[in-house]
Amino acid sequence: MRLTVQRSIPFPRISLSRLINYLMYIKDNGMANVNDLKGSGLDFGKGKGDITRFFEKLGIVNVQDNTVSLTSRGEELVNSIREHGIIAFHEYLASELPQYRLLIEVLRDLGKAKEDDVLVELNKRIASESPAAWVNKVALRSMLGLLQDLGVLIRVNGAIAYVNDGFTDPLECLSRVSVQVNGQYLVGVRELGNCLGKIINPSSLAECGTLITAPDNTLLRFSSMECVARLLRTYQVNVI
């Protein structure tokens, strides 16, 4: 069932990792109280909480007597995220939310544009599907934030530039090609680039660890996978 375009489904202004952490917490614990979710920082806002309300309208969670649990569709989504990475969440949103799908189409067609131009074009396309609906700047920026976390777009000199939506999750690649040594991780930059399908400038990763020059390769020793993944997602890493 696809949801129609409507303003009653606001996008929480929150990072992709926080949305995923929320889903994983519910999955691992079976259920959770809405107040406990907010108290632990997994949700925020009035009433049920903004993230809970968002996922409930997407058919991902069910709320009964302030207790949150995954629906059958939510269970399938989380299992898919664990198997295939965050691309599964991206595909779910594109399937269920026309405004999200239309935004991707706008970004792909424009290539590079100012935020206001993206908003104008997006609302034109939304109007063609549902004349009474539109997206405001807050919702647009929330969707753009998710797409930036996913690596679908980057911001360049005040403009939004479409990259692609056929990406590999950086955390998935880091988990696959890194090894643990004395409590830290070690990864070959060449192997990481092969996994992601791009050539990486090693100096772009220096913020998150120590670069080690080796024959025919450069290694990165680091402590936080999330730090390296953030660079890969947000800045797309300098490509040679």
PDB file of C-alpha atoms in Angstrom:
ATOM      1  CA  MET A   1       0.000   0.000   0.000  1.00  0.00           C
ATOM      2  CA  ARG A   2       1.475   3.329  -1.053  1.00  0.00           C
ATOM      3  CA  LEU A   3       0.654   6.381   1.032  1.00  0.00           C
ATOM      4  CA  THR A   4      -0.724   9.344  -0.877  1.00  0.00           C
ATOM      5  CA  VAL A   5       1.114  12.653  -0.857  1.00  0.00           C
ATOM      6  CA  GLN A   6      -0.004  14.518   2.231  1.00  0.00           C
ATOM      7  CA  ARG A   7       1.388  17.069   4.631  1.00  0.00           C
ATOM      8  CA  SER A   8       0.317  14.973   7.618  1.00  0.00           C
ATOM      9  CA  ILE A   9       3.505  12.893   7.349  1.00  0.00           C
ATOM     10  CA  PRO A  10       6.243  15.246   8.513  1.00  0.00           C
ATOM     11  CA  PHE A  11       9.861  14.171   8.268  1.00  0.00           C
ATOM     12  CA  PRO A  12      11.588  14.348  11.663  1.00  0.00           C
ATOM     13  CA  ARG A  13      14.659  16.582  11.514  1.00  0.00           C
ATOM     14  CA  ILE A  14      16.955  13.831  12.675  1.00  0.00           C
ATOM     15  CA  SER A  15      19.928  11.851  11.370  1.00  0.00           C
ATOM     16  CA  LEU A  16      19.619   8.595   9.513  1.00  0.00           C
ATOM     17  CA  SER A  17      21.664   6.777  12.161  1.00  0.00           C
ATOM     18  CA  ARG A  18      19.206   7.831  14.884  1.00  0.00           C
ATOM     19  CA  LEU A  19      16.241   6.528  12.885  1.00  0.00           C
ATOM     20  CA  ILE A  20      18.023   3.223  12.313  1.00  0.00           C
ATOM     21  CA  ASN A  21      19.060   2.967  15.986  1.00  0.00           C
ATOM     22  CA  TYR A  22      15.417   3.434  16.985  1.00  0.00           C
ATOM     23  CA  LEU A  23      14.310   0.543  14.772  1.00  0.00           C
ATOM     24  CA  MET A  24      17.104  -1.729  15.963  1.00  0.00           C
ATOM     25  CA  TYR A  25      16.259  -1.006  19.601  1.00  0.00           C
ATOM     26  CA  ILE A  26      12.614  -1.985  19.102  1.00  0.00           C
ATOM     27  CA  LYS A  27      13.677  -5.100  17.192  1.00  0.00           C
ATOM     28  CA  ASP A  28      16.131  -6.217  19.877  1.00  0.00           C
ATOM     29  CA  ASN A  29      13.780  -5.503  22.786  1.00  0.00           C
ATOM     30  CA  GLY A  30      10.507  -6.620  21.250  1.00  0.00           C
ATOM     31  CA  MET A  31       8.679  -3.509  22.446  1.00  0.00           C
ATOM     32  CA  ALA A  32       9.286  -0.261  24.313  1.00  0.00           C
ATOM     33  CA  ASN A  33       7.341   2.391  26.209  1.00  0.00           C
ATOM     34  CA  VAL A  34       7.097   5.759  24.432  1.00  0.00           C
ATOM     35  CA  ASN A  35       8.291   7.599  27.533  1.00  0.00           C
ATOM     36  CA  ASP A  36      11.293   5.294  27.880  1.00  0.00           C
ATOM     37  CA  LEU A  37      12.187   5.912  24.226  1.00  0.00           C
ATOM     38  CA  LYS A  38      12.191   9.653  24.793  1.00  0.00           C
ATOM     39  CA  GLY A  39      13.964   9.360  28.135  1.00  0.00           C
ATOM     40  CA  SER A  40      16.793   7.349  26.564  1.00  0.00           C
ATOM     41  CA  GLY A  41      17.173   9.809  23.681  1.00  0.00           C
ATOM     42  CA  LEU A  42      15.822   7.475  20.997  1.00  0.00           C
ATOM     43  CA  ASP A  43      12.835   9.765  20.378  1.00  0.00           C
ATOM     44  CA  PHE A  44      11.825  13.353  21.062  1.00  0.00           C
ATOM     45  CA  GLY A  45       8.836  15.681  20.810  1.00  0.00           C
ATOM     46  CA  LYS A  46       5.370  15.793  22.303  1.00  0.00           C
ATOM     47  CA  GLY A  47       2.955  12.920  22.812  1.00  0.00           C
ATOM     48  CA  LYS A  48       4.108   9.672  21.251  1.00  0.00           C
ATOM     49  CA  GLY A  49       7.274  11.351  19.965  1.00  0.00           C
ATOM     50  CA  ASP A  50       8.155  12.564  16.473  1.00  0.00           C
ATOM     51  CA  ILE A  51      10.010   9.434  15.357  1.00  0.00           C
ATOM     52  CA  THR A  52       7.340   7.074  16.709  1.00  0.00           C
ATOM     53  CA  ARG A  53       4.616   9.087  14.992  1.00  0.00           C
ATOM     54  CA  PHE A  54       6.603   9.088  11.729  1.00  0.00           C
ATOM     55  CA  PHE A  55       7.167   5.327  11.766  1.00  0.00           C
ATOM     56  CA  GLU A  56       3.573   4.655  12.819  1.00  0.00           C
ATOM     57  CA  LYS A  57       2.224   6.536   9.784  1.00  0.00           C
ATOM     58  CA  LEU A  58       4.626   4.597   7.579  1.00  0.00           C
ATOM     59  CA  GLY A  59       3.179   1.332   8.917  1.00  0.00           C
ATOM     60  CA  ILE A  60       6.501   0.331  10.504  1.00  0.00           C
ATOM     61  CA  VAL A  61       5.493   0.432  14.183  1.00  0.00           C
ATOM     62  CA  ASN A  62       2.291  -0.091  16.127  1.00  0.00           C
ATOM     63  CA  VAL A  63       1.433   1.841  19.324  1.00  0.00           C
ATOM     64  CA  GLN A  64      -0.913   0.373  21.925  1.00  0.00           C
ATOM     65  CA  ASP A  65      -1.291   1.913  25.393  1.00  0.00           C
ATOM     66  CA  ASN A  66       1.999   3.799  24.990  1.00  0.00           C
ATOM     67  CA  THR A  67       3.818   0.594  24.031  1.00  0.00           C
ATOM     68  CA  VAL A  68       5.639   0.549  20.699  1.00  0.00           C
ATOM     69  CA  SER A  69       6.295  -2.623  18.711  1.00  0.00           C
ATOM     70  CA  LEU A  70       7.229  -3.415  15.123  1.00  0.00           C
ATOM     71  CA  THR A  71       4.497  -4.351  12.671  1.00  0.00           C
ATOM     72  CA  SER A  72       5.036  -7.280  10.315  1.00  0.00           C
ATOM     73  CA  ARG A  73       6.211  -4.770   7.693  1.00  0.00           C
ATOM     74  CA  GLY A  74       8.529  -3.242  10.264  1.00  0.00           C
ATOM     75  CA  GLU A  75       9.993  -6.658  11.052  1.00  0.00           C
ATOM     76  CA  GLU A  76      10.607  -7.256   7.341  1.00  0.00           C
ATOM     77  CA  LEU A  77      12.236  -3.853   6.963  1.00  0.00           C
ATOM     78  CA  VAL A  78      14.622  -4.314   9.894  1.00  0.00           C
ATOM     79  CA  ASN A  79      15.585  -7.782   8.697  1.00  0.00           C
ATOM     80  CA  SER A  80      16.255  -6.322   5.252  1.00  0.00           C
ATOM     81  CA  ILE A  81      18.378  -3.513   6.733  1.00  0.00           C
ATOM     82  CA  ARG A  82      20.456  -6.052   8.624  1.00  0.00           C
ATOM     83  CA  GLU A  83      20.919  -8.174   5.523  1.00  0.00           C
ATOM     84  CA  HIS A  84      21.415  -5.512   2.857  1.00  0.00           C
ATOM     85  CA  GLY A  85      22.387  -2.340   4.760  1.00  0.00           C
ATOM     86  CA  ILE A  86      20.739   1.067   4.910  1.00  0.00           C
ATOM     87  CA  ILE A  87      19.881   1.000   1.211  1.00  0.00           C
ATOM     88  CA  ALA A  88      16.860  -1.079   2.294  1.00  0.00           C
ATOM     89  CA  PHE A  89      15.552   1.848   4.354  1.00  0.00           C
ATOM     90  CA  HIS A  90      16.120   4.222   1.433  1.00  0.00           C
ATOM     91  CA  GLU A  91      14.192   1.902  -0.893  1.00  0.00           C
ATOM     92  CA  TYR A  92      11.329   1.600   1.601  1.00  0.00           C
ATOM     93  CA  LEU A  93      10.921   5.374   1.823  1.00  0.00           C
ATOM     94  CA  ALA A  94      11.081   5.732  -1.963  1.00  0.00           C
ATOM     95  CA  SER A  95       8.378   3.072  -2.296  1.00  0.00           C
ATOM     96  CA  GLU A  96       6.035   4.377   0.407  1.00  0.00           C
ATOM     97  CA  LEU A  97       6.412   8.156   0.235  1.00  0.00           C
ATOM     98  CA  PRO A  98       5.780   9.788  -3.155  1.00  0.00           C
ATOM     99  CA  GLN A  99       7.320  13.095  -2.025  1.00  0.00           C
ATOM    100  CA  TYR A 100      10.578  11.297  -1.216  1.00  0.00           C
ATOM    101  CA  ARG A 101      10.546   9.477  -4.565  1.00  0.00           C
ATOM    102  CA  LEU A 102       9.731  12.675  -6.440  1.00  0.00           C
ATOM    103  CA  LEU A 103      12.558  14.512  -4.675  1.00  0.00           C
ATOM    104  CA  ILE A 104      15.050  11.907  -5.894  1.00  0.00           C
ATOM    105  CA  GLU A 105      13.703  12.323  -9.434  1.00  0.00           C
ATOM    106  CA  VAL A 106      14.036  16.125  -9.167  1.00  0.00           C
ATOM    107  CA  LEU A 107      17.620  15.888  -7.902  1.00  0.00           C
ATOM    108  CA  ARG A 108      18.526  13.419 -10.642  1.00  0.00           C
ATOM    109  CA  ASP A 109      17.012  15.613 -13.366  1.00  0.00           C
ATOM    110  CA  LEU A 110      18.452  18.916 -12.111  1.00  0.00           C
ATOM    111  CA  GLY A 111      21.892  17.480 -11.362  1.00  0.00           C
ATOM    112  CA  LYS A 112      22.938  20.538  -9.373  1.00  0.00           C
ATOM    113  CA  ALA A 113      20.647  23.304  -8.096  1.00  0.00           C
ATOM    114  CA  LYS A 114      19.917  25.751  -5.281  1.00  0.00           C
ATOM    115  CA  GLU A 115      17.635  24.549  -2.503  1.00  0.00           C
ATOM    116  CA  ASP A 116      14.860  27.007  -3.444  1.00  0.00           C
ATOM    117  CA  ASP A 117      14.895  25.768  -7.040  1.00  0.00           C
ATOM    118  CA  VAL A 118      14.647  22.177  -5.840  1.00  0.00           C
ATOM    119  CA  LEU A 119      11.663  23.105  -3.662  1.00  0.00           C
ATOM    120  CA  VAL A 120       9.848  24.839  -6.542  1.00  0.00           C
ATOM    121  CA  GLU A 121      10.371  21.928  -8.925  1.00  0.00           C
ATOM    122  CA  LEU A 122       9.434  19.344  -6.285  1.00  0.00           C
ATOM    123  CA  ASN A 123       6.135  21.075  -5.523  1.00  0.00           C
ATOM    124  CA  LYS A 124       5.333  21.280  -9.229  1.00  0.00           C
ATOM    125  CA  ARG A 125       5.650  17.512  -9.504  1.00  0.00           C
ATOM    126  CA  ILE A 126       3.752  16.884  -6.291  1.00  0.00           C
ATOM    127  CA  ALA A 127       0.905  19.092  -7.560  1.00  0.00           C
ATOM    128  CA  SER A 128       0.627  16.939 -10.676  1.00  0.00           C
ATOM    129  CA  GLU A 129      -0.103  13.912  -8.455  1.00  0.00           C
ATOM    130  CA  SER A 130      -2.077  15.629  -5.700  1.00  0.00           C
ATOM    131  CA  PRO A 131      -3.091  19.277  -6.381  1.00  0.00           C
ATOM    132  CA  ALA A 132      -3.862  20.064  -2.722  1.00  0.00           C
ATOM    133  CA  ALA A 133      -0.496  18.855  -1.370  1.00  0.00           C
ATOM    134  CA  TRP A 134       2.910  20.449  -1.105  1.00  0.00           C
ATOM    135  CA  VAL A 135       6.197  20.233   0.819  1.00  0.00           C
ATOM    136  CA  ASN A 136       7.515  23.109   2.909  1.00  0.00           C
ATOM    137  CA  LYS A 137      11.157  24.018   3.564  1.00  0.00           C
ATOM    138  CA  VAL A 138      11.338  22.137   6.860  1.00  0.00           C
ATOM    139  CA  ALA A 139      10.188  18.867   5.267  1.00  0.00           C
ATOM    140  CA  LEU A 140      12.485  19.431   2.284  1.00  0.00           C
ATOM    141  CA  ARG A 141      15.542  19.978   4.476  1.00  0.00           C
ATOM    142  CA  SER A 142      14.719  16.875   6.498  1.00  0.00           C
ATOM    143  CA  MET A 143      14.521  14.747   3.349  1.00  0.00           C
ATOM    144  CA  LEU A 144      17.691  16.324   1.976  1.00  0.00           C
ATOM    145  CA  GLY A 145      19.437  15.520   5.258  1.00  0.00           C
ATOM    146  CA  LEU A 146      18.491  11.858   4.956  1.00  0.00           C
ATOM    147  CA  LEU A 147      19.636  11.716   1.342  1.00  0.00           C
ATOM    148  CA  GLN A 148      22.918  13.375   2.301  1.00  0.00           C
ATOM    149  CA  ASP A 149      23.446  10.791   5.054  1.00  0.00           C
ATOM    150  CA  LEU A 150      22.751   8.094   2.474  1.00  0.00           C
ATOM    151  CA  GLY A 151      25.275   9.545   0.028  1.00  0.00           C
ATOM    152  CA  VAL A 152      22.679  10.300  -2.668  1.00  0.00           C
ATOM    153  CA  LEU A 153      23.590  13.996  -2.677  1.00  0.00           C
ATOM    154  CA  ILE A 154      26.305  16.391  -1.564  1.00  0.00           C
ATOM    155  CA  ARG A 155      26.342  20.155  -1.005  1.00  0.00           C
ATOM    156  CA  VAL A 156      28.799  22.131  -3.109  1.00  0.00           C
ATOM    157  CA  ASN A 157      29.229  25.914  -2.714  1.00  0.00           C
ATOM    158  CA  GLY A 158      25.677  26.415  -1.495  1.00  0.00           C
ATOM    159  CA  ALA A 159      24.147  24.148  -4.140  1.00  0.00           C
ATOM    160  CA  ILE A 160      22.771  20.626  -3.917  1.00  0.00           C
ATOM    161  CA  ALA A 161      24.450  18.141  -6.237  1.00  0.00           C
ATOM    162  CA  TYR A 162      22.994  14.739  -7.068  1.00  0.00           C
ATOM    163  CA  VAL A 163      25.525  11.919  -6.808  1.00  0.00           C
ATOM    164  CA  ASN A 164      23.618   8.668  -7.298  1.00  0.00           C
ATOM    165  CA  ASP A 165      21.246   6.320  -5.534  1.00  0.00           C
ATOM    166  CA  GLY A 166      23.065   3.131  -6.435  1.00  0.00           C
ATOM    167  CA  PHE A 167      25.391   3.201  -3.448  1.00  0.00           C
ATOM    168  CA  THR A 168      26.945   0.735  -1.046  1.00  0.00           C
ATOM    169  CA  ASP A 169      26.554   1.419   2.657  1.00  0.00           C
ATOM    170  CA  PRO A 170      29.966   2.650   3.968  1.00  0.00           C
ATOM    171  CA  LEU A 171      29.444   0.859   7.307  1.00  0.00           C
ATOM    172  CA  GLU A 172      28.807  -2.377   5.443  1.00  0.00           C
ATOM    173  CA  CYS A 173      32.062  -1.967   3.523  1.00  0.00           C
ATOM    174  CA  LEU A 174      34.045  -1.051   6.612  1.00  0.00           C
ATOM    175  CA  SER A 175      32.728  -4.127   8.433  1.00  0.00           C
ATOM    176  CA  ARG A 176      33.564  -6.309   5.461  1.00  0.00           C
ATOM    177  CA  VAL A 177      37.144  -5.200   4.700  1.00  0.00           C
ATOM    178  CA  SER A 178      38.473  -3.997   8.079  1.00  0.00           C
ATOM    179  CA  VAL A 179      40.299  -6.123  10.643  1.00  0.00           C
ATOM    180  CA  GLN A 180      40.580  -5.558  14.377  1.00  0.00           C
ATOM    181  CA  VAL A 181      44.058  -5.177  15.836  1.00  0.00           C
ATOM    182  CA  ASN A 182      44.652  -4.392  19.515  1.00  0.00           C
ATOM    183  CA  GLY A 183      41.263  -2.780  20.005  1.00  0.00           C
ATOM    184  CA  GLN A 184      41.437  -0.676  16.834  1.00  0.00           C
ATOM    185  CA  TYR A 185      40.553  -1.255  13.182  1.00  0.00           C
ATOM    186  CA  LEU A 186      42.834  -1.472  10.171  1.00  0.00           C
ATOM    187  CA  VAL A 187      41.626  -1.105   6.597  1.00  0.00           C
ATOM    188  CA  GLY A 188      43.326  -0.834   3.237  1.00  0.00           C
ATOM    189  CA  VAL A 189      42.179   2.316   1.435  1.00  0.00           C
ATOM    190  CA  ARG A 190      42.351   0.518  -1.909  1.00  0.00           C
ATOM    191  CA  GLU A 191      40.152  -2.343  -0.648  1.00  0.00           C
ATOM    192  CA  LEU A 192      37.712   0.156   0.850  1.00  0.00           C
ATOM    193  CA  GLY A 193      37.548   1.991  -2.457  1.00  0.00           C
ATOM    194  CA  ASN A 194      36.947  -1.236  -4.375  1.00  0.00           C
ATOM    195  CA  CYS A 195      34.052  -2.078  -2.058  1.00  0.00           C
ATOM    196  CA  LEU A 196      32.487   1.365  -2.510  1.00  0.00           C
ATOM    197  CA  GLY A 197      33.168   1.510  -6.230  1.00  0.00           C
ATOM    198  CA  LYS A 198      35.304   4.659  -6.130  1.00  0.00           C
ATOM    199  CA  ILE A 199      38.957   5.718  -5.883  1.00  0.00           C
ATOM    200  CA  ILE A 200      39.585   7.308  -2.500  1.00  0.00           C
ATOM    201  CA  ASN A 201      42.159   9.949  -1.706  1.00  0.00           C
ATOM    202  CA  PRO A 202      43.676   8.577   1.551  1.00  0.00           C
ATOM    203  CA  SER A 203      44.219  12.071   3.007  1.00  0.00           C
ATOM    204  CA  SER A 204      40.440  12.545   3.033  1.00  0.00           C
ATOM    205  CA  LEU A 205      40.214   9.945   5.806  1.00  0.00           C
ATOM    206  CA  ALA A 206      42.986  11.317   8.029  1.00  0.00           C
ATOM    207  CA  GLU A 207      40.502  13.116  10.302  1.00  0.00           C
ATOM    208  CA  CYS A 208      39.321   9.753  11.654  1.00  0.00           C
ATOM    209  CA  GLY A 209      42.594   7.918  12.163  1.00  0.00           C
ATOM    210  CA  THR A 210      46.231   7.435  11.262  1.00  0.00           C
ATOM    211  CA  LEU A 211      47.436   6.775   7.712  1.00  0.00           C
ATOM    212  CA  ILE A 212      50.144   4.153   7.243  1.00  0.00           C
ATOM    213  CA  THR A 213      52.041   3.950   3.957  1.00  0.00           C
ATOM    214  CA  ALA A 214      52.515   0.384   2.777  1.00  0.00           C
ATOM    215  CA  PRO A 215      53.814  -1.082  -0.501  1.00  0.00           C
ATOM    216  CA  ASP A 216      51.209  -0.508  -3.248  1.00  0.00           C
ATOM    217  CA  ASN A 217      48.595   0.639  -0.733  1.00  0.00           C
ATOM    218  CA  THR A 218      47.773   2.983   2.151  1.00  0.00           C
ATOM    219  CA  LEU A 219      46.282   1.677   5.385  1.00  0.00           C
ATOM    220  CA  LEU A 220      44.052   3.549   7.815  1.00  0.00           C
ATOM    221  CA  ARG A 221      44.187   2.714  11.509  1.00  0.00           C
ATOM    222  CA  PHE A 222      41.078   4.001  13.270  1.00  0.00           C
ATOM    223  CA  SER A 223      38.875   3.528  16.338  1.00  0.00           C
ATOM    224  CA  SER A 224      35.414   4.595  15.149  1.00  0.00           C
ATOM    225  CA  MET A 225      33.699   3.096  12.118  1.00  0.00           C
ATOM    226  CA  GLU A 226      30.979   5.730  12.435  1.00  0.00           C
ATOM    227  CA  CYS A 227      33.569   8.500  12.042  1.00  0.00           C
ATOM    228  CA  VAL A 228      34.925   7.032   8.798  1.00  0.00           C
ATOM    229  CA  ALA A 229      31.414   6.266   7.524  1.00  0.00           C
ATOM    230  CA  ARG A 230      30.375   9.860   8.225  1.00  0.00           C
ATOM    231  CA  LEU A 231      33.200  11.168   6.035  1.00  0.00           C
ATOM    232  CA  LEU A 232      32.334   8.740   3.270  1.00  0.00           C
ATOM    233  CA  ARG A 233      28.635   9.627   3.381  1.00  0.00           C
ATOM    234  CA  THR A 234      28.698  13.353   4.042  1.00  0.00           C
ATOM    235  CA  TYR A 235      31.692  14.510   2.077  1.00  0.00           C
ATOM    236  CA  GLN A 236      31.759  11.660  -0.457  1.00  0.00           C
ATOM    237  CA  VAL A 237      35.544  11.671   0.054  1.00  0.00           C
ATOM    238  CA  ASN A 238      37.804  13.408  -2.443  1.00  0.00           C
ATOM    239  CA  VAL A 239      37.964  11.282  -5.561  1.00  0.00           C
ATOM    240  CA  ILE A 240      41.191  11.232  -7.530  1.00  0.00           C
TER     241      ILE A 240
END
